[in-house]
mmCIF file of C-alpha atoms in Angstrom:
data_model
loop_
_atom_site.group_PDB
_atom_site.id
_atom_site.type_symbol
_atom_site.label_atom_id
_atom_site.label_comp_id
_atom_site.label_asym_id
_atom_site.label_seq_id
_atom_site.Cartn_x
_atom_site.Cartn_y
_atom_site.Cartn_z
ATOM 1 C CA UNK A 5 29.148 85.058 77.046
ATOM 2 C CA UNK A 6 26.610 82.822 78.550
ATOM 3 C CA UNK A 7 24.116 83.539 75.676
ATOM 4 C CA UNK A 8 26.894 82.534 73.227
ATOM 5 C CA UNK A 9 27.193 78.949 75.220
ATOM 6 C CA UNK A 10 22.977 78.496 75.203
ATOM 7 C CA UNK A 11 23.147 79.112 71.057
ATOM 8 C CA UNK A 12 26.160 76.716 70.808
ATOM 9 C CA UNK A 13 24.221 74.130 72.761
ATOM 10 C CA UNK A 14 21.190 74.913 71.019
ATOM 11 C CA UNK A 15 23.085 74.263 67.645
ATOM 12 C CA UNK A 16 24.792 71.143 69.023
ATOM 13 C CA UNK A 17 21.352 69.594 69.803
ATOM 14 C CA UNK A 18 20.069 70.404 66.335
ATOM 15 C CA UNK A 19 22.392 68.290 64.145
ATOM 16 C CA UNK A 20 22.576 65.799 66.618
ATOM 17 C CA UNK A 21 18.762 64.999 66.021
ATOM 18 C CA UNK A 22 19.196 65.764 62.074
ATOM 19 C CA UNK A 23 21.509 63.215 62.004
ATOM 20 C CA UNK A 24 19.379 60.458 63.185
ATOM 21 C CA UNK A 25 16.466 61.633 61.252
ATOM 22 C CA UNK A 26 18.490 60.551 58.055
ATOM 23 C CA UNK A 27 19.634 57.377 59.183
ATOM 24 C CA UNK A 28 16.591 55.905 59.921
ATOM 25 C CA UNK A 29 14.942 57.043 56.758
ATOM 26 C CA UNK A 30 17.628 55.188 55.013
ATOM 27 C CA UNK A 31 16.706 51.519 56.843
ATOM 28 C CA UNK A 32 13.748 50.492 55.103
ATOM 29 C CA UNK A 33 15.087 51.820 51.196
ATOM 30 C CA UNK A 34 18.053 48.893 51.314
ATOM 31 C CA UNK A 35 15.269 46.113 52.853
ATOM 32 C CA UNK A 36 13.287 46.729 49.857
ATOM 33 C CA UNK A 37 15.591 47.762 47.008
ATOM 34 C CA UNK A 38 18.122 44.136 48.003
ATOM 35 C CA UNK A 39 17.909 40.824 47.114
ATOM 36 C CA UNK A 40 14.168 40.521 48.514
ATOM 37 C CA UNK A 41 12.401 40.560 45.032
ATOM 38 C CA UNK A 42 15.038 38.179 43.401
ATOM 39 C CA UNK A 43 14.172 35.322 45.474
ATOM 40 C CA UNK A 44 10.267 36.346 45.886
ATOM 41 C CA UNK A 45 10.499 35.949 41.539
ATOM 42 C CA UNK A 46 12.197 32.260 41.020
ATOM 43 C CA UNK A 47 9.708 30.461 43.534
ATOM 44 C CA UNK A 48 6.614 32.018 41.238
ATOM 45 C CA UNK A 49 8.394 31.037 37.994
ATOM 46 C CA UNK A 50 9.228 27.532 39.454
ATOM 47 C CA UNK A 51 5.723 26.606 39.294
ATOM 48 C CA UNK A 52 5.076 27.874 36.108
ATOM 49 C CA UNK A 53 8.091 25.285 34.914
ATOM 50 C CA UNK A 54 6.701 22.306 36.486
ATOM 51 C CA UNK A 55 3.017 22.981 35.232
ATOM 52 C CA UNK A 56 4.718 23.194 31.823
ATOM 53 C CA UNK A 57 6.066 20.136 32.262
ATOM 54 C CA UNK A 58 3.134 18.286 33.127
ATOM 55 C CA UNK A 59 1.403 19.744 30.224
ATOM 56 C CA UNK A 60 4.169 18.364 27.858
ATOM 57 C CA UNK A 61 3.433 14.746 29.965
ATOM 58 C CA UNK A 62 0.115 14.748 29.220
ATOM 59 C CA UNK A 63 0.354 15.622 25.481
ATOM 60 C CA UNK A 64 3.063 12.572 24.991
ATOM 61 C CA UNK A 65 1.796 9.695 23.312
ATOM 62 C CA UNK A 66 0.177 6.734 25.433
ATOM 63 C CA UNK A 67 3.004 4.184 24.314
ATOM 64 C CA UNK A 68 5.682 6.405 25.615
ATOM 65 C CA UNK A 69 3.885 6.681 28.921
ATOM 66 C CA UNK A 70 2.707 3.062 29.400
ATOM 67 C CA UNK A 71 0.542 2.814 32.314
ATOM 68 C CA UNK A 72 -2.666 2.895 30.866
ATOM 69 C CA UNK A 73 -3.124 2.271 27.477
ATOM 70 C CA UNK A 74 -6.953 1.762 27.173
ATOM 71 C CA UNK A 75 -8.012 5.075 28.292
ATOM 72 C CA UNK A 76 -5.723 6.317 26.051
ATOM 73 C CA UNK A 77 -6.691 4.486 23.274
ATOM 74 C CA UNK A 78 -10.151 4.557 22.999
ATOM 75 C CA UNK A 79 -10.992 8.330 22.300
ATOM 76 C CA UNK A 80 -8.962 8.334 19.105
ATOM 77 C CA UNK A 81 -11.330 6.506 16.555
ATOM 78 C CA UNK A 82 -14.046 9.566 17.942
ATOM 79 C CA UNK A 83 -11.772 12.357 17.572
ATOM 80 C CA UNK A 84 -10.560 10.985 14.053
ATOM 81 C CA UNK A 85 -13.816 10.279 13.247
ATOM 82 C CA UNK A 86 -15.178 13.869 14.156
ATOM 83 C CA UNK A 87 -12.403 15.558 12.103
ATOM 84 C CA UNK A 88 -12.743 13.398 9.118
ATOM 85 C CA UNK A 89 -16.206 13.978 8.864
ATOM 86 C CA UNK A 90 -15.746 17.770 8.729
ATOM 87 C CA UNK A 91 -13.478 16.700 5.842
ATOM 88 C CA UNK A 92 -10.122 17.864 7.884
ATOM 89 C CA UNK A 93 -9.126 14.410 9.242
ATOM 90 C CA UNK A 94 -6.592 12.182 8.182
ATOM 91 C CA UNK A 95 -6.659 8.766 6.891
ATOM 92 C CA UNK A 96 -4.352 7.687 9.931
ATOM 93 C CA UNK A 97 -7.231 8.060 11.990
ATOM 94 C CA UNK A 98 -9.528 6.221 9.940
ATOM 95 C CA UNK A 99 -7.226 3.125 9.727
ATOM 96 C CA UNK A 100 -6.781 3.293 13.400
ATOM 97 C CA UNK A 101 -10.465 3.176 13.832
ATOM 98 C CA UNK A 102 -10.408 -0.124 11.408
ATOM 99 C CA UNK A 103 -7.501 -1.471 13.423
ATOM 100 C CA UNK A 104 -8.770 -0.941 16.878
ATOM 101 C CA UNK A 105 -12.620 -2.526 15.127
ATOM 102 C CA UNK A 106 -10.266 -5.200 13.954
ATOM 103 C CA UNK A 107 -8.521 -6.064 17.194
ATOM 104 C CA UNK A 108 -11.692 -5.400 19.268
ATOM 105 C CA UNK A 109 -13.816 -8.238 17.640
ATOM 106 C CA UNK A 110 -11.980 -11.939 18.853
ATOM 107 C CA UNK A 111 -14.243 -13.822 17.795
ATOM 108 C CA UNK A 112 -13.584 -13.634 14.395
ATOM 109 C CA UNK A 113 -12.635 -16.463 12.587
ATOM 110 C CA UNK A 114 -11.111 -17.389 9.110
ATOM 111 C CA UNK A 115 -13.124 -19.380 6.776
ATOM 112 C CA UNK A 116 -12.086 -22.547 5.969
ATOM 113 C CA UNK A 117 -13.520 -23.201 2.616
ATOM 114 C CA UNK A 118 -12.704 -19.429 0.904
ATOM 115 C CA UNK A 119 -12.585 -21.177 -2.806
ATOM 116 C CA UNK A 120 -16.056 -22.968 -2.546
ATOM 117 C CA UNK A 121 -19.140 -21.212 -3.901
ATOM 118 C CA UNK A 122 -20.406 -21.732 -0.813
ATOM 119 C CA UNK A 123 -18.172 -20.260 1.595
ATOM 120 C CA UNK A 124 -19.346 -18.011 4.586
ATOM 121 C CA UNK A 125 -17.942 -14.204 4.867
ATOM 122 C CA UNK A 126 -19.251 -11.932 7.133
ATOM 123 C CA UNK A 127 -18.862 -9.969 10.448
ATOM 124 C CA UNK A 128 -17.791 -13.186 11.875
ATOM 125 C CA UNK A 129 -16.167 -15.105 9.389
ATOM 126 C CA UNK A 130 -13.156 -13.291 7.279
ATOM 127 C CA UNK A 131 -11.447 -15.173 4.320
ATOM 128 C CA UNK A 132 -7.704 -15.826 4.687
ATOM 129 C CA UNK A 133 -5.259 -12.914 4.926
ATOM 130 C CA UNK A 134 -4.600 -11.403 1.158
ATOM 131 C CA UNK A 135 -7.013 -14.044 -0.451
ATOM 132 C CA UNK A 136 -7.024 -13.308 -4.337
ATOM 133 C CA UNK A 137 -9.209 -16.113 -6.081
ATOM 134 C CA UNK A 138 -7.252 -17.670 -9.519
ATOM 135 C CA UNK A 139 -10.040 -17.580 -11.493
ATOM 136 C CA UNK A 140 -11.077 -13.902 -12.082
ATOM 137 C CA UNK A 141 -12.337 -13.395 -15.541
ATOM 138 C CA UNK A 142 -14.753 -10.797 -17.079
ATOM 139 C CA UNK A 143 -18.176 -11.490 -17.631
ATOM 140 C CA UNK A 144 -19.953 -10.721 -20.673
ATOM 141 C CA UNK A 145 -22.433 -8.167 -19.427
ATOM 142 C CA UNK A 146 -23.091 -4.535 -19.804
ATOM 143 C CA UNK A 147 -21.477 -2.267 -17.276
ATOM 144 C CA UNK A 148 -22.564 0.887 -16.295
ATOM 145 C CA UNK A 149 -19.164 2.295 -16.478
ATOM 146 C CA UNK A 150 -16.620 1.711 -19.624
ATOM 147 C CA UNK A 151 -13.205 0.999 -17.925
ATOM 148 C CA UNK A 152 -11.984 -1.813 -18.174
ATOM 149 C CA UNK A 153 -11.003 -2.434 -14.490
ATOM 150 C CA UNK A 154 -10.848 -5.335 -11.272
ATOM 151 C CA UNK A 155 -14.425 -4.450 -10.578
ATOM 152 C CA UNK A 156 -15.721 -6.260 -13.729
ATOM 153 C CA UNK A 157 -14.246 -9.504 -12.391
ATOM 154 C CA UNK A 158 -15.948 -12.231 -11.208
ATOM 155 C CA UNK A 159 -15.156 -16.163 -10.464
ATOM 156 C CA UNK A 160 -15.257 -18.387 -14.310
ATOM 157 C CA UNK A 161 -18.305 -19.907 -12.412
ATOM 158 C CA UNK A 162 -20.358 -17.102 -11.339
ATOM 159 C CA UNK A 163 -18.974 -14.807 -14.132
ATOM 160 C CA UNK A 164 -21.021 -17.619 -16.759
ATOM 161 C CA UNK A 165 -24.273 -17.863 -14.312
ATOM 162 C CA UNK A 166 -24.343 -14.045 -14.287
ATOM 163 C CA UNK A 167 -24.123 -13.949 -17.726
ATOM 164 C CA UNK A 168 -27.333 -16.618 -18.326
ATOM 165 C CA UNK A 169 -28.790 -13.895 -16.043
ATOM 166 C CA UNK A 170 -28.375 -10.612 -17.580
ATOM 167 C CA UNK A 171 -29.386 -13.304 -20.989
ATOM 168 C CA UNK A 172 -32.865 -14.296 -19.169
ATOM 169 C CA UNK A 173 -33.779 -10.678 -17.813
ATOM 170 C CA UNK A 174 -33.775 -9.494 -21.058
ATOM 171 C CA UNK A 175 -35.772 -11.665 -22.614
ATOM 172 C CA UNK A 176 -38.349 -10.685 -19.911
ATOM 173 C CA UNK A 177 -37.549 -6.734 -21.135
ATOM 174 C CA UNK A 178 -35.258 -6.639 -18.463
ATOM 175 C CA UNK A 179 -32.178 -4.530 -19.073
ATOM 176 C CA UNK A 180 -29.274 -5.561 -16.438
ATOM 177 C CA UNK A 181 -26.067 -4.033 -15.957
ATOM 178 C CA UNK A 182 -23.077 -4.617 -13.680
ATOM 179 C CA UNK A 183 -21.753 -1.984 -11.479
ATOM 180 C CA UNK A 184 -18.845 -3.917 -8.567
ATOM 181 C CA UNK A 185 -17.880 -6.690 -8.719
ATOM 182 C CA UNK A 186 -14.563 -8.225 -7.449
ATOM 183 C CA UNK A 187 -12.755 -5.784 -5.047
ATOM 184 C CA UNK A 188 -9.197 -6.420 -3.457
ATOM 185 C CA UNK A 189 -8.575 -6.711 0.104
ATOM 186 C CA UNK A 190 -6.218 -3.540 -0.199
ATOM 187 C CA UNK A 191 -9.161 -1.882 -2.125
ATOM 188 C CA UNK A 192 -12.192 -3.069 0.177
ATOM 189 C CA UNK A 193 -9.671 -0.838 2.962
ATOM 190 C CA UNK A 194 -9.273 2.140 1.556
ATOM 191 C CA UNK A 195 -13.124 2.159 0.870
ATOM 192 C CA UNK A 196 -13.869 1.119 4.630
ATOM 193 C CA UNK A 197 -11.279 4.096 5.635
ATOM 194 C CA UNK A 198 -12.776 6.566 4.176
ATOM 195 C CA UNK A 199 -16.476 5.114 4.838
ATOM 196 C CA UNK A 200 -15.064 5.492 8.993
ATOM 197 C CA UNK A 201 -13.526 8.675 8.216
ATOM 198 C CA UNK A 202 -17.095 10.080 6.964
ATOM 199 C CA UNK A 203 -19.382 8.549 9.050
ATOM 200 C CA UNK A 204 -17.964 6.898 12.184
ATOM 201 C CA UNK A 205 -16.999 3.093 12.557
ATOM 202 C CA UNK A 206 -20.388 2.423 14.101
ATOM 203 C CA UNK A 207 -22.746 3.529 11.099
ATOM 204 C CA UNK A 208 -20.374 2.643 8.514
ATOM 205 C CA UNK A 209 -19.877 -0.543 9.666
ATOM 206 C CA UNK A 210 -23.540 -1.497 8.479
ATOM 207 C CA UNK A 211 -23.596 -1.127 5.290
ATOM 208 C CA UNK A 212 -19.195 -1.429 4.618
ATOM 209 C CA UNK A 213 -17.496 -4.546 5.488
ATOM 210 C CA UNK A 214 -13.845 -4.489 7.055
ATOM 211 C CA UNK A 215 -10.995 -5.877 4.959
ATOM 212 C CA UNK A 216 -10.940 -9.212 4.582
ATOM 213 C CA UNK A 217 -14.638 -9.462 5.717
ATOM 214 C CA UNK A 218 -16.199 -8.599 2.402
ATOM 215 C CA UNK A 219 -17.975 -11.013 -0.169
ATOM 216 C CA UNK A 220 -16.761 -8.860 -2.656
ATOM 217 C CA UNK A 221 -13.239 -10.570 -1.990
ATOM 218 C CA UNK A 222 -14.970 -13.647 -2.972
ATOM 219 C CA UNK A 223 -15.058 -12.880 -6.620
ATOM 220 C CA UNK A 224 -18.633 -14.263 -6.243
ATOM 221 C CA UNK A 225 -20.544 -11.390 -5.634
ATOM 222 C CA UNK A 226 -22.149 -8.333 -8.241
ATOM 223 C CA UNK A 227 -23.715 -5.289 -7.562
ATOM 224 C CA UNK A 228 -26.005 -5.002 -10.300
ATOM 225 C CA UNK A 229 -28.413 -2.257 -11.627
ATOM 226 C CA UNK A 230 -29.963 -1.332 -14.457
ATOM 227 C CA UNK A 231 -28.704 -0.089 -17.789
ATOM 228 C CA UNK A 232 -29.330 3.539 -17.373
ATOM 229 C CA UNK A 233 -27.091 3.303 -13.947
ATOM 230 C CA UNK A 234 -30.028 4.764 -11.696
ATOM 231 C CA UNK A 235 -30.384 3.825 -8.167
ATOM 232 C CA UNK A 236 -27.275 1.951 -8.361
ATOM 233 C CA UNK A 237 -26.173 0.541 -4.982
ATOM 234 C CA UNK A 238 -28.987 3.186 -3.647
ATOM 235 C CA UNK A 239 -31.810 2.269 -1.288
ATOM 236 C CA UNK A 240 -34.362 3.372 -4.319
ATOM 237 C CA UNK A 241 -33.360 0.015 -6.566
ATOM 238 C CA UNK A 242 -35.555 -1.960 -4.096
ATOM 239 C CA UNK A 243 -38.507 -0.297 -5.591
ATOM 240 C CA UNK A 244 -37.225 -0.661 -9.468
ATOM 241 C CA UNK A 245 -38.627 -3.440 -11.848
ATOM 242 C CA UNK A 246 -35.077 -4.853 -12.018
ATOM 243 C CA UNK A 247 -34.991 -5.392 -8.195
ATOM 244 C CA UNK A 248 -38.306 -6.951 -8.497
ATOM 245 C CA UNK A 249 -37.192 -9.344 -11.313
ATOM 246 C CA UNK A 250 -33.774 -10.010 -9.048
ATOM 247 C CA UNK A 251 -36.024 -11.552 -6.240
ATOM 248 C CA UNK A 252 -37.838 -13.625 -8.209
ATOM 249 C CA UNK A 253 -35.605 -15.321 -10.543
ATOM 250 C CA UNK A 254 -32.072 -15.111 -9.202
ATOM 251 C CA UNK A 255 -32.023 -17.773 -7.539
ATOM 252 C CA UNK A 256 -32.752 -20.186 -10.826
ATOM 253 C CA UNK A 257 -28.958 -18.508 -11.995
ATOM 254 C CA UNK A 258 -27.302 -19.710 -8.687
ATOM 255 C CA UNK A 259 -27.635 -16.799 -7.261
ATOM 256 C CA UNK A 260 -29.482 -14.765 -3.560
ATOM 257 C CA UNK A 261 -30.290 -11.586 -2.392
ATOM 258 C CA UNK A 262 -27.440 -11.781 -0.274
ATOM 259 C CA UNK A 263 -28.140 -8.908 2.547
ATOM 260 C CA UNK A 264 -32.677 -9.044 2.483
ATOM 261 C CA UNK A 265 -34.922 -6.672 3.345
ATOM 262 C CA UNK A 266 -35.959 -8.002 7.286
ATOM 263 C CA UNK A 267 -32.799 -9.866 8.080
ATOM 264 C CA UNK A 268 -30.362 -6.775 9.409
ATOM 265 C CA UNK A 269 -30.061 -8.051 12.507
ATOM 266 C CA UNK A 270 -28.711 -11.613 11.142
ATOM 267 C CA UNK A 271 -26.659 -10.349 8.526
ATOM 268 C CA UNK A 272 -25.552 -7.122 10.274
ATOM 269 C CA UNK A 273 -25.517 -5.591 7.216
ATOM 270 C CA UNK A 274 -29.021 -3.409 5.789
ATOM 271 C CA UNK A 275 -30.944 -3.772 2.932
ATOM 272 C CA UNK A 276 -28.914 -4.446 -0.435
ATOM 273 C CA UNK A 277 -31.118 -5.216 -3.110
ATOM 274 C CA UNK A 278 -28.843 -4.938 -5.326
ATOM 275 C CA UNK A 279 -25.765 -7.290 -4.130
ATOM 276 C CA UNK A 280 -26.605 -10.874 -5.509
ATOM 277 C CA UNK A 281 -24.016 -13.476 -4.564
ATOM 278 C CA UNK A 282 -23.783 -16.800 -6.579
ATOM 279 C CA UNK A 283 -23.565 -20.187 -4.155
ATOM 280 C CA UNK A 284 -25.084 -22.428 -7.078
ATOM 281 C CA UNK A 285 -28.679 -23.473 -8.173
ATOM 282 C CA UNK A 286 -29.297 -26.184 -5.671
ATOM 283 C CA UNK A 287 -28.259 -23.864 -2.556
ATOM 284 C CA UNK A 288 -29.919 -20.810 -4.422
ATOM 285 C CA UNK A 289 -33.706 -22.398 -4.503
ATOM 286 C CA UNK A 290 -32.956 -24.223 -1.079
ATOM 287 C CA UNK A 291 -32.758 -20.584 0.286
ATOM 288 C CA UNK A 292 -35.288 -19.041 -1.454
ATOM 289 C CA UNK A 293 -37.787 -21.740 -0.238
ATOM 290 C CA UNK A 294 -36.749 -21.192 2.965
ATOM 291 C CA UNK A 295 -36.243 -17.512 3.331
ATOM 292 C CA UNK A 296 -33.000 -18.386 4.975
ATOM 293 C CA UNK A 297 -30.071 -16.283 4.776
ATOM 294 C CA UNK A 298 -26.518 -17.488 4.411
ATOM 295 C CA UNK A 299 -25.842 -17.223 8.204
ATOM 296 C CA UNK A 300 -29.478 -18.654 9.252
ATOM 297 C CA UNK A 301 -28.321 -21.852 6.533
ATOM 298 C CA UNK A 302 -25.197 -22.170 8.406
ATOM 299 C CA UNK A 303 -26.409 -21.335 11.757
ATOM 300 C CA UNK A 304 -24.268 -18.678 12.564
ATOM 301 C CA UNK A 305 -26.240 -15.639 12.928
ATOM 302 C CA UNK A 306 -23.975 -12.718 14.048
ATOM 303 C CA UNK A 307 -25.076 -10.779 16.842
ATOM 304 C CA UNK A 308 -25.544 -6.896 15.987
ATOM 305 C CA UNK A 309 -25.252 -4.243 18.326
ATOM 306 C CA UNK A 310 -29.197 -2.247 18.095
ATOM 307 C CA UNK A 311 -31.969 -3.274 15.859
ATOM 308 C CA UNK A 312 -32.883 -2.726 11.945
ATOM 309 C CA UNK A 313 -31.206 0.015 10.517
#
């Protein structure tokens, strides 16, 4: 009987202590298995919202921002510049790089006398917004191209003096042809565009004028070459017997060597052998005499960023 009541008690103890075995292994399961990783998961993607959004900030455009514009603004003729080069940029970027040039420069001033042989257009001096001179014709001169298009044009005066040239150079054996003449405003900035595009507004901008900035506007100015079209508008026509007869005797036609070999950093613009520009005999010799360029006669030589090109 008594050994009965030890095995009872015995037994008794036994579940007792299996019973809190299991309910303390059972504790730690519902502290991990709850609600503990839900909230431990929003607070890491919260972050990764608000960095999204400050990406998204820093991608929107500088005008819709509006604090600081000229940080902004200044990388994008480089980057437009960079992609157009590698031929994948587009012309958006060039124009802004013309615009921001454009803008940049206030000292720019419109001529006052755009219709006189005469007049002054360069880097400083623009003609008047749209200017179209009323007195385009075609000169009677070879061209080394057949169409017959705007860039044959010049002004009735300097379309008759060119003429009297191309006349005298042959006699001398000689052979003359034109290659540009008049260019639109509209035309002189699609050229400038795609000159930025290609090389950068720095570089391009000595040896291409901005809109509005170029004598070519003028209807008084020729690229010229000879008949066979070589070294046209090319560095090499400097060392052609055409370009040697140009330098000479141009200036008995009315006309200069408008951009001379030496004078870059008065003219901001390099060597162009081949771009004569009529102002009229008397102005013409006076310059030649001289060795004075247009901006030297007027006293208004424009400041160039670096030296000779």
């Amino acid at each position: 009987m008594r050994k009965r009541s030890i095995t009872a008690l015995l037994l008794a103890v036994m579940l007792t202590s299996a019973a809190c075995s299991v309910g303390g292994g059972n504790e730690p399961s519902p502290s991990t298995g709850t609600a503990t990783p839900s909230p431990s998961t929003e607070p890491t993607e919260t972050p990764s919202d608000a960095g999204q959004t400050a990406e998204n900030s820093a991608t929107t455009p500088p005008d819709d921002k509006g604090p600081s514009p000229s940080p902004t603004t200044s990388p994008k003729p480089d980057s437009g510049n960079k992609e157009s080069s590698s031929g994948k940029g587009s012309s958006s970027a060039g124009e802004s790089a013309v615009q921001v040039a454009d803008n940049a420069d206030s000292a720019v001033q419109v001529t006052a006398n755009a219709e006189a042989a005469t007049a002054l257009v360069n880097k400083q001096f623009r003609l008047p917004k749209g200017y179209v001179p009323d007195d385009l014709v075609y000169p009677n001169i070879p061209f080394i191209f057949s169409e017959k298009v705007d860039k044959r044009k010049l002004r009735k005066d300097a379309a008759e003096a060119l003429e009297k040239l191309v006349a005298g150079a042959k006699k001398d054996d000689i052979k003359l042809a034109g290659v540009s003449g008049y260019r639109s405003e509209a035309r002189q900035k699609t050229l400038f565009t795609n000159y930025v595009k290609k090389d950068g507004i720095e570089a391009a901008s000595k040896y291409s004028a901005r809109p509005g900035h170029s004598e070519h506007q003028t209807g008084l100015s020729m690229d010229v070459s000879g008949v066979d079209g070589k070294c046209a508008a090319e560095s090499c026509f400097g060392d052609t017997p055409e370009a040697d007869w140009l330098a000479k005797n141009a200036a008995d036609y009315g006309f200069i060597i408008r951009y001379p070999e030496g004078k870059q950093d008065i003219t901001g613009y390099k060597y162009e052998p081949w771009h004569i520009r009529y102002v009229g005999v008397e102005l013409a010799r006076k310059l030649e005499a001289s060795g004075d360029t247009l901006e030297e006669h007027y006293g208004a030589a424009v400041p160039v960023s670096g030296s000779k090109n």
